[in-house]
Coordinates of C-alpha atoms in Angstrom, one line a residue:
X1 CA -6.8 -14.3 -3.5
X2 CA -5.0 -16.7 -1.5
X3 CA -1.0 -16.9 -0.8
X4 CA 1.0 -20.3 -0.5
X5 CA 0.9 -20.1 3.4
X6 CA -3.0 -20.5 3.1
X7 CA -4.6 -16.9 3.5
X8 CA -4.5 -13.9 2.2
X9 CA -2.3 -10.7 3.2
X10 CA -3.7 -7.5 4.8
X11 CA -2.5 -5.4 2.2
X12 CA -3.6 -1.4 2.0
X13 CA -2.6 1.4 0.0
X14 CA -2.5 4.6 1.5
X15 CA -2.4 7.0 -1.5
X16 CA -3.8 10.0 -3.2
X17 CA -5.9 9.9 -6.4
X18 CA -3.8 12.8 -7.9
X19 CA -0.8 11.1 -7.0
X20 CA 0.3 9.6 -10.0
X21 CA 3.0 7.3 -7.8
X22 CA -0.4 5.6 -5.7
X23 CA -1.5 5.3 -9.2
X24 CA 0.6 3.3 -10.5
X25 CA 1.0 1.1 -7.8
X26 CA -2.6 0.7 -7.9
X27 CA -2.7 -0.3 -12.0
X28 CA 0.3 -2.4 -11.0
X29 CA -1.5 -4.7 -7.8
X30 CA -4.6 -4.8 -10.0
X31 CA -2.1 -6.1 -12.9
X32 CA -1.1 -8.9 -10.5
X33 CA -4.7 -9.6 -9.5
X34 CA -3.2 -8.6 -5.7
X35 CA -6.9 -8.0 -3.4
X36 CA -5.7 -4.9 -1.6
X37 CA -8.0 -2.2 0.3
X38 CA -6.9 1.6 -1.1
X39 CA -7.3 4.3 1.6
X40 CA -7.6 7.8 -0.2
X41 CA -5.7 10.2 2.2
X42 CA -7.8 13.1 1.2
X43 CA -11.2 11.7 2.0
X44 CA -10.2 9.7 4.9
X45 CA -8.9 10.9 7.9
X46 CA -7.8 8.3 10.2
X47 CA -6.5 7.2 7.3
X48 CA -4.2 10.2 6.9
X49 CA -3.5 10.3 10.9
X50 CA -1.7 6.5 10.6
X51 CA 0.4 7.0 7.8
X52 CA 1.8 10.2 10.3
X53 CA 1.5 8.0 13.4
X54 CA 3.7 5.3 11.0
X55 CA 6.5 7.9 9.2
X56 CA 5.8 11.3 11.5
X57 CA 4.3 12.8 8.2
X58 CA 2.5 13.3 5.5
X59 CA 3.3 11.3 2.7
X60 CA 2.2 8.9 0.2
X61 CA 1.9 6.1 -1.3
X62 CA 2.7 4.4 1.9
X63 CA 1.9 0.3 1.4
X64 CA 0.6 -1.7 4.4
X65 CA 1.4 -5.6 4.0
X66 CA 1.1 -8.0 7.0
X67 CA 3.0 -5.1 9.5
X68 CA 5.5 -4.2 6.8
X69 CA 5.1 -0.4 5.9
X70 CA 6.5 0.0 3.0
X71 CA 7.4 4.1 2.4
X72 CA 7.2 5.6 -1.4
X73 CA 7.9 2.1 -2.2
X74 CA 9.4 0.9 -5.6
X75 CA 8.1 -2.2 -7.6
X76 CA 11.1 -3.5 -6.3
X77 CA 10.1 -3.3 -2.5
X78 CA 7.0 -4.3 -3.3
X79 CA 7.6 -7.5 -5.0
X80 CA 10.1 -8.1 -1.9
X81 CA 7.1 -7.5 0.6
X82 CA 4.4 -9.9 -1.7
X83 CA 7.3 -12.5 -2.4
X84 CA 8.1 -12.5 1.9
X85 CA 4.9 -13.1 2.7
X86 CA 4.3 -15.9 0.4
X87 CA 2.2 -14.3 -1.9
X88 CA 3.6 -14.1 -4.8

């Protein structure tokens, strides 16, 4: 899906399959029809390393939207980030 600015934002969700917060965010993005890449931190060491580089710790979920890094975001924070990129 293309945002109002004419491009699809680079959205990546870093998380774990067993994490309820991660799964809730995946379902939420799916319901909104937002295209994203899911990075499983248990199976992808590079994803885990990227989160540690951003945050200094091993935390999930982390949502990356066009340069914004949201750590354990609320739905309000996710909506804000999507709107700030003219996506929602």
